[in-house]
Coordinates of C-alpha atoms in Angstrom, one line a residue:
X15 CA -19.1 -14.0 4.8
X16 CA -15.9 -13.9 2.8
X17 CA -15.1 -14.6 -0.9
X18 CA -14.6 -18.3 -1.5
X19 CA -11.3 -18.4 -3.4
X20 CA -11.2 -21.1 -6.0
X21 CA -9.1 -19.9 -8.9
X22 CA -6.0 -22.0 -9.3
X23 CA -3.6 -19.1 -10.1
X24 CA -4.9 -17.3 -7.0
X25 CA -4.4 -20.3 -4.7
X26 CA -0.9 -21.0 -6.0
X27 CA 0.0 -17.3 -5.5
X28 CA -1.4 -16.8 -2.0
X29 CA -1.0 -20.2 -0.4
X30 CA -2.4 -20.0 3.2
X31 CA -2.5 -16.2 3.1
X32 CA -5.6 -14.0 2.3
X33 CA -5.2 -13.3 -1.4
X34 CA -6.1 -9.6 -1.2
X35 CA -3.6 -9.0 1.6
X36 CA -1.0 -11.0 -0.3
X37 CA -1.4 -9.2 -3.6
X38 CA -1.4 -5.8 -1.9
X39 CA 1.9 -6.7 -0.1
X40 CA 3.5 -8.1 -3.3
X41 CA 2.5 -5.0 -5.3
X42 CA 3.8 -2.6 -2.6
X43 CA 7.1 -4.5 -2.5
X44 CA 7.4 -4.3 -6.3
X45 CA 6.7 -0.5 -6.2
X46 CA 9.1 0.2 -3.3
X47 CA 11.9 -1.6 -5.1
X48 CA 11.1 0.4 -8.3
X49 CA 11.2 3.7 -6.3
X50 CA 14.7 2.6 -5.1
X51 CA 15.6 2.4 -8.8
X52 CA 14.4 6.0 -9.2
X53 CA 10.9 5.4 -10.5
X54 CA 9.2 8.7 -9.9
X55 CA 5.8 10.3 -9.9
X56 CA 2.9 11.1 -9.8
X57 CA 1.9 10.3 -12.3
X58 CA 3.8 7.0 -12.1
X59 CA 4.5 5.7 -15.6
X60 CA 3.8 2.0 -16.0
X61 CA 5.9 1.8 -19.2
X62 CA 8.9 3.0 -17.2
X63 CA 8.1 0.4 -14.5
X64 CA 8.0 -2.3 -17.2
X65 CA 11.4 -1.1 -18.4
X66 CA 12.8 -1.3 -14.8
X67 CA 11.4 -4.9 -14.5
X68 CA 12.8 -5.9 -17.9
X69 CA 9.4 -6.7 -19.3
X70 CA 9.2 -6.1 -23.1
X71 CA 6.1 -4.0 -24.0
X72 CA 4.8 -4.3 -27.6
X73 CA 2.0 -2.2 -29.3
X74 CA -0.6 -4.2 -31.2
X75 CA -3.7 -2.4 -32.4
X76 CA -5.8 -5.5 -33.0
X77 CA -6.1 -6.1 -29.2
X78 CA -9.1 -4.8 -27.3
X79 CA -6.9 -3.7 -24.4
X80 CA -3.7 -5.6 -23.4
X81 CA -2.4 -9.1 -22.6
X82 CA 0.5 -10.9 -21.1
X83 CA 2.1 -13.4 -23.5
X84 CA 4.6 -16.2 -22.6
X85 CA 7.9 -16.1 -24.3
X86 CA 9.8 -19.2 -23.2
X87 CA 10.1 -19.0 -19.4
X88 CA 9.5 -15.2 -19.5
X89 CA 6.7 -12.9 -20.7
X90 CA 6.0 -9.8 -22.7
X91 CA 3.1 -7.4 -22.6
X92 CA 1.2 -6.5 -25.7
X93 CA -1.2 -3.5 -25.7
X94 CA -3.5 -1.5 -27.9
X95 CA -1.9 2.0 -28.2
X96 CA -5.2 3.6 -29.4
X97 CA -7.0 3.2 -26.1
X98 CA -7.7 6.3 -23.9
X99 CA -4.6 7.2 -21.7
X100 CA -6.2 6.3 -18.3
X101 CA -7.5 3.0 -19.7
X102 CA -4.1 2.3 -21.2
X103 CA -2.2 3.1 -18.1
X104 CA -4.4 0.9 -16.0
X105 CA -4.3 -2.0 -18.5
X106 CA -0.5 -2.0 -18.5
X107 CA -0.4 -1.9 -14.7
X108 CA -2.9 -4.7 -14.6
X109 CA -0.7 -6.8 -16.9
X110 CA 2.4 -6.0 -14.8
X111 CA 0.4 -7.4 -11.9
X112 CA -0.1 -10.7 -13.8
X113 CA 3.7 -11.1 -13.8
X114 CA 3.7 -11.5 -10.0
X115 CA 1.8 -14.8 -10.3
X116 CA 3.9 -17.9 -10.4
X117 CA 2.0 -19.4 -13.4
X118 CA 2.1 -16.2 -15.6
X119 CA 4.3 -17.9 -18.2
X120 CA 2.0 -20.9 -18.7
X121 CA -0.7 -19.2 -20.7
X122 CA -1.7 -15.8 -22.2
X123 CA -3.6 -13.5 -19.9
X124 CA -6.0 -10.9 -21.4
X125 CA -7.2 -7.6 -20.1
X126 CA -10.9 -7.4 -20.8
X127 CA -10.7 -9.6 -23.9
X128 CA -13.4 -12.1 -24.6
X129 CA -11.2 -15.2 -24.2
X130 CA -12.3 -18.5 -22.9
X131 CA -11.4 -19.3 -19.3
X132 CA -12.7 -20.8 -16.0
X133 CA -15.8 -19.3 -14.4
X134 CA -13.7 -18.1 -11.5
X135 CA -11.3 -16.1 -13.7
X136 CA -12.8 -12.9 -12.3
X137 CA -10.9 -13.7 -9.0
X138 CA -7.6 -13.4 -10.7
X139 CA -8.7 -10.3 -12.6
X140 CA -9.9 -8.8 -9.2
X141 CA -6.5 -9.2 -7.7
X142 CA -4.7 -7.8 -10.7
X143 CA -7.0 -4.7 -10.5
X144 CA -6.1 -4.3 -6.8
X145 CA -2.4 -4.6 -7.6
X146 CA -2.8 -2.1 -10.5
X147 CA -4.2 0.4 -8.1
X148 CA -1.2 0.0 -5.8
X149 CA 1.1 0.4 -8.8
X150 CA -0.4 3.5 -10.3
X151 CA -1.0 5.3 -7.0
X152 CA 1.7 4.0 -4.6
X153 CA 2.9 5.1 -1.2
X154 CA 3.5 8.9 -1.0
X155 CA 1.1 9.8 -3.9
X156 CA -1.1 12.8 -3.4
X157 CA -0.5 13.5 0.3
X158 CA -2.9 16.5 0.0
X159 CA -5.8 14.0 0.1
X160 CA -4.9 13.1 3.7
X161 CA -7.2 15.7 5.3
X162 CA -9.5 16.6 2.3
X163 CA -13.2 15.8 2.0
X164 CA -13.1 13.2 -0.8
X165 CA -16.1 12.6 -3.1
X166 CA -16.6 10.8 -6.4
X167 CA -17.0 13.9 -8.5
X168 CA -13.8 15.5 -7.2
X169 CA -11.9 12.2 -7.5
X170 CA -13.1 11.8 -11.1
X171 CA -11.6 15.2 -11.9
X172 CA -8.3 14.2 -10.2
X173 CA -8.3 11.0 -12.2
X174 CA -8.3 13.0 -15.5
X175 CA -5.6 15.3 -14.2
X176 CA -3.2 12.5 -13.1
X177 CA -4.1 10.0 -15.8
X178 CA -4.9 7.2 -13.5
X179 CA -7.8 4.8 -13.1
X180 CA -10.8 5.5 -10.9
X181 CA -10.1 2.3 -8.9
X182 CA -6.5 3.3 -8.3
X183 CA -7.5 6.8 -7.2
X184 CA -10.3 5.6 -4.8
X185 CA -8.0 3.1 -3.1
X186 CA -5.3 5.7 -2.7
X187 CA -7.6 8.4 -1.4
X188 CA -9.2 6.1 1.1
X189 CA -5.9 4.8 2.5
X190 CA -4.7 8.3 3.0
X191 CA -7.8 9.8 4.6
X192 CA -7.8 10.5 8.3
X193 CA -11.7 10.7 8.1
X194 CA -14.2 7.9 8.4
X195 CA -14.6 6.6 4.9
X196 CA -14.5 3.2 3.2
X197 CA -13.9 2.4 -0.5
X198 CA -15.5 -0.8 -2.0
X199 CA -15.6 -2.6 -5.3
X200 CA -18.7 -4.6 -6.2
X201 CA -20.1 -6.7 -9.1
X202 CA -23.4 -8.3 -10.0
X203 CA -23.9 -11.8 -8.8
X204 CA -25.5 -12.5 -12.1
X205 CA -23.3 -10.5 -14.5
X206 CA -25.7 -10.8 -17.5
X207 CA -28.7 -9.3 -15.8
X208 CA -29.4 -5.7 -14.8
X209 CA -31.8 -6.6 -12.1
X210 CA -29.2 -8.5 -10.1
X211 CA -28.0 -8.4 -6.5
X212 CA -24.5 -7.2 -5.9
X213 CA -21.5 -8.8 -4.2
X214 CA -18.8 -6.8 -2.5
X215 CA -15.6 -8.0 -4.0
X216 CA -13.3 -6.1 -1.6
X217 CA -13.3 -3.1 0.7
X218 CA -10.6 -0.6 1.9
X219 CA -11.3 1.2 5.1
X220 CA -9.6 4.5 6.1
X221 CA -7.8 4.5 9.4
X222 CA -10.8 6.2 11.1
X223 CA -13.5 3.9 9.7
X224 CA -15.1 2.0 12.5
X225 CA -17.8 -0.1 10.8
X226 CA -17.7 -3.5 9.1
X227 CA -17.8 -3.8 5.3
X228 CA -16.2 -6.9 3.9
X229 CA -15.7 -9.1 0.8
X230 CA -18.8 -11.3 0.1
X231 CA -21.2 -8.9 1.7
X232 CA -24.4 -8.6 -0.5
X233 CA -26.5 -5.6 -1.6
X234 CA -30.0 -5.9 -3.0
X235 CA -30.8 -5.3 -6.7
X236 CA -32.6 -2.0 -5.8
X237 CA -29.5 -0.5 -4.2
X238 CA -28.0 2.7 -5.5
X239 CA -25.3 0.5 -7.1
X240 CA -27.8 -0.5 -9.7
X241 CA -27.9 3.0 -11.1
X242 CA -24.4 2.6 -12.5
X243 CA -25.4 0.8 -15.7
X244 CA -22.5 2.2 -17.8
X245 CA -18.8 2.9 -17.2
X246 CA -18.5 6.4 -15.7
X247 CA -22.1 6.7 -14.5
X248 CA -22.2 8.1 -11.0
X249 CA -25.0 8.0 -8.3
X250 CA -25.4 8.8 -4.6
X251 CA -27.9 7.9 -2.0
X252 CA -28.4 7.4 1.8
X253 CA -28.9 3.7 2.6
X254 CA -29.1 1.3 5.5
X255 CA -26.3 -1.3 5.0
X256 CA -26.6 -3.2 8.3
X257 CA -28.0 -2.9 11.8
X258 CA -24.5 -2.2 13.2
X259 CA -23.5 0.2 10.6
X260 CA -26.6 2.4 10.5
X261 CA -27.3 4.8 7.8
X262 CA -24.4 5.5 5.4
X263 CA -23.9 8.0 2.6
X264 CA -23.1 6.0 -0.6
X265 CA -21.4 7.4 -3.7
X266 CA -20.8 5.1 -6.6
X267 CA -19.4 5.1 -10.1
X268 CA -19.4 2.5 -12.9
X269 CA -16.1 0.8 -13.8
X270 CA -15.0 -1.5 -16.6
X271 CA -16.5 -5.0 -16.2
X272 CA -14.6 -8.3 -15.7
X273 CA -13.9 -10.2 -18.9
X274 CA -17.0 -11.7 -20.5
X275 CA -19.3 -9.8 -18.3
X276 CA -22.0 -7.5 -19.7
X277 CA -22.5 -5.0 -17.0
X278 CA -19.9 -2.7 -15.3
X279 CA -18.4 -3.2 -12.0
X280 CA -19.3 -0.6 -9.3
X281 CA -16.8 1.3 -7.2
X282 CA -17.9 3.4 -4.3
X283 CA -17.4 5.4 -1.1
X284 CA -19.2 4.9 2.2
X285 CA -19.4 7.5 5.0
X286 CA -21.4 7.2 8.2
X287 CA -24.3 9.5 8.2
X288 CA -24.6 12.0 11.1
X289 CA -21.5 10.7 12.9
X290 CA -18.8 13.1 14.0
X291 CA -15.5 12.2 12.4
X292 CA -13.0 10.5 14.7
X293 CA -9.4 10.2 13.6
X294 CA -7.1 7.4 14.5
X295 CA -3.7 7.6 16.2
X296 CA -1.5 10.1 14.4
X297 CA 2.3 10.6 14.3
X298 CA 3.3 13.3 16.8
X299 CA 6.3 15.4 15.6
X300 CA 8.2 17.3 18.2
X301 CA 11.5 19.1 18.6
X302 CA 13.8 17.0 20.8
X303 CA 16.1 14.0 21.2
X304 CA 14.8 10.5 20.4
X305 CA 17.3 9.0 22.8
X306 CA 15.3 10.6 25.6
X307 CA 11.8 9.5 24.8
X308 CA 8.8 11.3 26.4
X309 CA 5.8 9.9 28.1
X310 CA 5.0 7.0 30.3
X311 CA 4.9 3.2 30.1
X312 CA 7.1 1.1 27.9
X313 CA 8.9 3.2 25.3
X314 CA 10.5 1.7 22.2
X315 CA 13.3 3.7 20.5
X316 CA 13.5 2.7 16.8
X317 CA 16.5 3.3 14.6
X318 CA 17.9 2.1 11.3
X319 CA 21.3 0.4 10.5
X320 CA 23.0 -1.1 7.6
X321 CA 23.6 -4.7 6.6
X322 CA 27.4 -4.6 6.5
X323 CA 28.6 -4.0 10.0
X324 CA 27.1 -4.4 13.5
X325 CA 28.9 -1.3 14.7
X326 CA 26.7 1.8 14.9
X327 CA 28.3 4.7 13.1
X328 CA 25.6 7.2 12.2
X329 CA 25.0 10.4 14.1
X330 CA 21.8 9.2 15.9
X331 CA 23.2 5.7 16.3
X332 CA 26.3 7.1 18.0
X333 CA 24.2 9.2 20.3
X334 CA 22.1 6.1 21.1
X335 CA 25.2 4.1 21.8
X336 CA 26.5 6.8 24.2
X337 CA 23.3 6.9 26.1
X338 CA 22.7 3.1 26.1
X339 CA 26.0 1.4 25.5
X340 CA 24.5 -1.9 26.5
X341 CA 22.2 -1.7 23.5
X342 CA 25.1 -1.5 21.0
X343 CA 26.9 -4.4 22.8
X344 CA 23.7 -6.5 22.8
X345 CA 23.3 -6.0 19.1
X346 CA 26.9 -6.9 18.4
X347 CA 26.5 -10.1 20.5
X348 CA 23.3 -10.9 18.6
X349 CA 25.2 -10.7 15.3
X350 CA 28.3 -12.5 16.6
X351 CA 26.1 -15.5 17.6
X352 CA 24.9 -15.8 14.0
X353 CA 26.4 -13.4 11.3
X354 CA 23.5 -14.3 9.0
X355 CA 21.2 -12.3 11.2
X356 CA 22.7 -9.0 9.7
X357 CA 20.4 -9.1 6.6
X358 CA 18.0 -6.6 5.2
X359 CA 14.6 -6.9 7.0
X360 CA 16.0 -8.2 10.3
X361 CA 15.0 -6.6 13.6
X362 CA 16.7 -6.9 17.0
X363 CA 15.0 -5.6 20.1
X364 CA 17.0 -5.1 23.2
X365 CA 15.7 -4.4 26.7
X366 CA 17.9 -1.6 27.9
X367 CA 15.8 -0.8 31.0
X368 CA 12.3 -1.7 32.3
X369 CA 11.0 1.5 30.7
X370 CA 13.1 1.7 27.4
X371 CA 13.7 -0.9 24.8
X372 CA 15.7 -0.4 21.6
X373 CA 14.6 -1.7 18.2
X374 CA 17.4 -1.9 15.6
X375 CA 16.1 -2.3 12.1
X376 CA 18.4 -3.5 9.2
X377 CA 17.0 -1.6 6.2
X378 CA 20.0 0.1 4.6
X379 CA 22.3 -1.6 2.0
X380 CA 25.9 -0.8 3.0
X381 CA 27.2 2.5 4.1
X382 CA 29.3 5.4 3.0
X383 CA 29.0 7.7 0.0
X384 CA 26.7 6.4 -2.7
X385 CA 25.3 7.7 -6.1
X386 CA 21.9 6.1 -5.3
X387 CA 19.9 5.9 -2.1
X388 CA 21.0 3.1 0.3
X389 CA 17.6 2.7 1.9
X390 CA 15.6 -0.4 1.1
X391 CA 12.0 0.5 1.5
X392 CA 10.7 -3.1 1.3
X393 CA 13.1 -4.1 4.1
X394 CA 12.0 -1.2 6.1
X395 CA 8.3 -2.1 5.7
X396 CA 9.2 -5.7 6.9
X397 CA 11.0 -4.2 9.9
X398 CA 8.3 -1.8 10.8
X399 CA 5.7 -4.6 10.7
X400 CA 7.7 -6.6 13.2
X401 CA 8.1 -3.5 15.4
X402 CA 4.4 -2.9 15.2
X403 CA 3.7 -6.5 16.4
X404 CA 6.1 -6.0 19.3
X405 CA 4.6 -2.7 20.2
X406 CA 1.1 -4.0 20.2
X407 CA 1.9 -7.1 22.2
X408 CA 3.8 -5.1 24.8
X409 CA 1.6 -2.0 24.8
X410 CA 4.6 0.2 24.0
X411 CA 4.8 3.6 22.4
X412 CA 7.4 4.2 19.6
X413 CA 10.0 7.0 19.5
X414 CA 12.3 7.7 16.6
X415 CA 14.1 10.3 14.5
X416 CA 13.2 10.6 10.9
X417 CA 14.6 7.2 10.2
X418 CA 16.2 6.5 6.8
X419 CA 15.7 10.1 5.5
X420 CA 19.3 11.3 5.9
X421 CA 22.5 9.5 4.7
X422 CA 20.4 6.5 3.6
X423 CA 18.8 8.8 1.0
X424 CA 15.2 7.9 1.7
X425 CA 12.1 10.1 1.1
X426 CA 10.4 11.0 4.4
X427 CA 7.0 11.2 2.7
X428 CA 7.3 7.5 1.8
X429 CA 8.8 6.5 5.1
X430 CA 6.1 8.4 7.1
X431 CA 3.4 6.5 5.3
X432 CA 5.1 3.1 6.0
X433 CA 5.2 4.1 9.7
X434 CA 1.6 5.0 9.6
X435 CA 0.6 1.7 7.9
X436 CA 2.7 -0.5 10.2
X437 CA 2.3 1.4 13.5
X438 CA -0.4 4.1 13.9
X439 CA -3.1 2.1 12.0
X440 CA -2.6 -0.6 14.7
X441 CA -3.2 2.0 17.5
X442 CA 0.4 2.5 18.4
X443 CA 1.5 6.0 19.5
X444 CA 4.5 7.2 17.5
X445 CA 6.6 10.3 18.3
X446 CA 9.1 11.6 15.8
X447 CA 11.9 13.9 17.1
X448 CA 13.6 16.5 15.0
X449 CA 16.5 18.8 16.0
X450 CA 15.6 22.2 17.6
X451 CA 17.1 24.0 14.7
X452 CA 14.9 22.3 12.1
X453 CA 11.2 23.1 11.4
X454 CA 9.0 20.1 11.7
X455 CA 7.7 20.6 8.1
X456 CA 11.3 20.8 6.7
X457 CA 13.0 17.9 5.0
X458 CA 15.2 16.2 7.6
X459 CA 18.9 16.9 7.8
X460 CA 21.6 14.4 8.1
X461 CA 21.8 14.4 11.8
X462 CA 18.4 12.7 12.2
X463 CA 19.6 9.4 10.6
X464 CA 21.1 6.5 12.5
X465 CA 23.0 3.9 10.4

């Protein structure tokens, strides 16, 4: 069973796409573009993000939290500066999320303010909460959580340390984890009654989670979720969630309710009880030469180029051209046939031999010396998604240098996570090659980049 989306703003925004996937993608794109404009963290400051996006932010103490207000064809954000820091940061990120929706300038949007609205307004609020989590804890935040044992109490302590919302931190920790865990958000089916069943609004699995938990799933009124009767209340219990899932360890915490609802939402973590952790495919980092991929079967060499010339000029690209000259010529011919193909986000895959194909990703703006990074993370994510689809369809392994982290100026911790999301989460084996004179834990040197 899935959530039945009815909210007009949500439907206009998502079209034929799943709204949750659509809002995650839009928020990630917004964040990656902001990082390209030198937005830094953690903690990531939503006030600075609003400045980068040219959204005016105005303090107003009479508000309960925050709101987005139309100003002609644009908007401004108004907020209550007396709210607690974590609440304020999440509220501002939530309002920034509202600006991603096409009808944002048609009416004022309130964050937890008792304003009249449609019965399905919670759907829009849900998506803005999800986007706020992506904004406050974006790609490359808190990489130390990757292999840590995460639990509600520890995450609540980290929430205070980094000044972020509980929802943002739970989403981030679960996405990073290599252990079997799932994060979920739930609300009462009757938001005015304590003794009400619960609806799972959305769930986020870690890469090693193997069971099914999904939006629309119901939990009974006597579940451990019911113990979270106030914001910040925590509880834990072992429960049977389904015949296929078996017993799970459930940890939950109360979160601010949707507008006009009496009882808090519930955020939680699920872990399989008595199951040995199984991790998913991981990136393998070795010393070597990515132009000579290792292993068997179809091998896909992946590299990055710029959007100004079809001629490969970077160190790795030159080495690739020398080993597979037909790959460079194939790419030139592809661009000559239609020069508009040389745009950010485009991917060309050439079949150099039966065993080796070359994927050329256009994810760098221009070339040569630059005061700011030339990499475009959003374009890189688009390229990697296309590479992931090709690799899965052709059962290919992927081989690359530390793409984008040399002359393009990209941050490898961000790029690595994009590679994981687009490739290893789909089960594709990825090998990253670093030069023999470089430690695998070191920041990459310029020779690892192809432009």
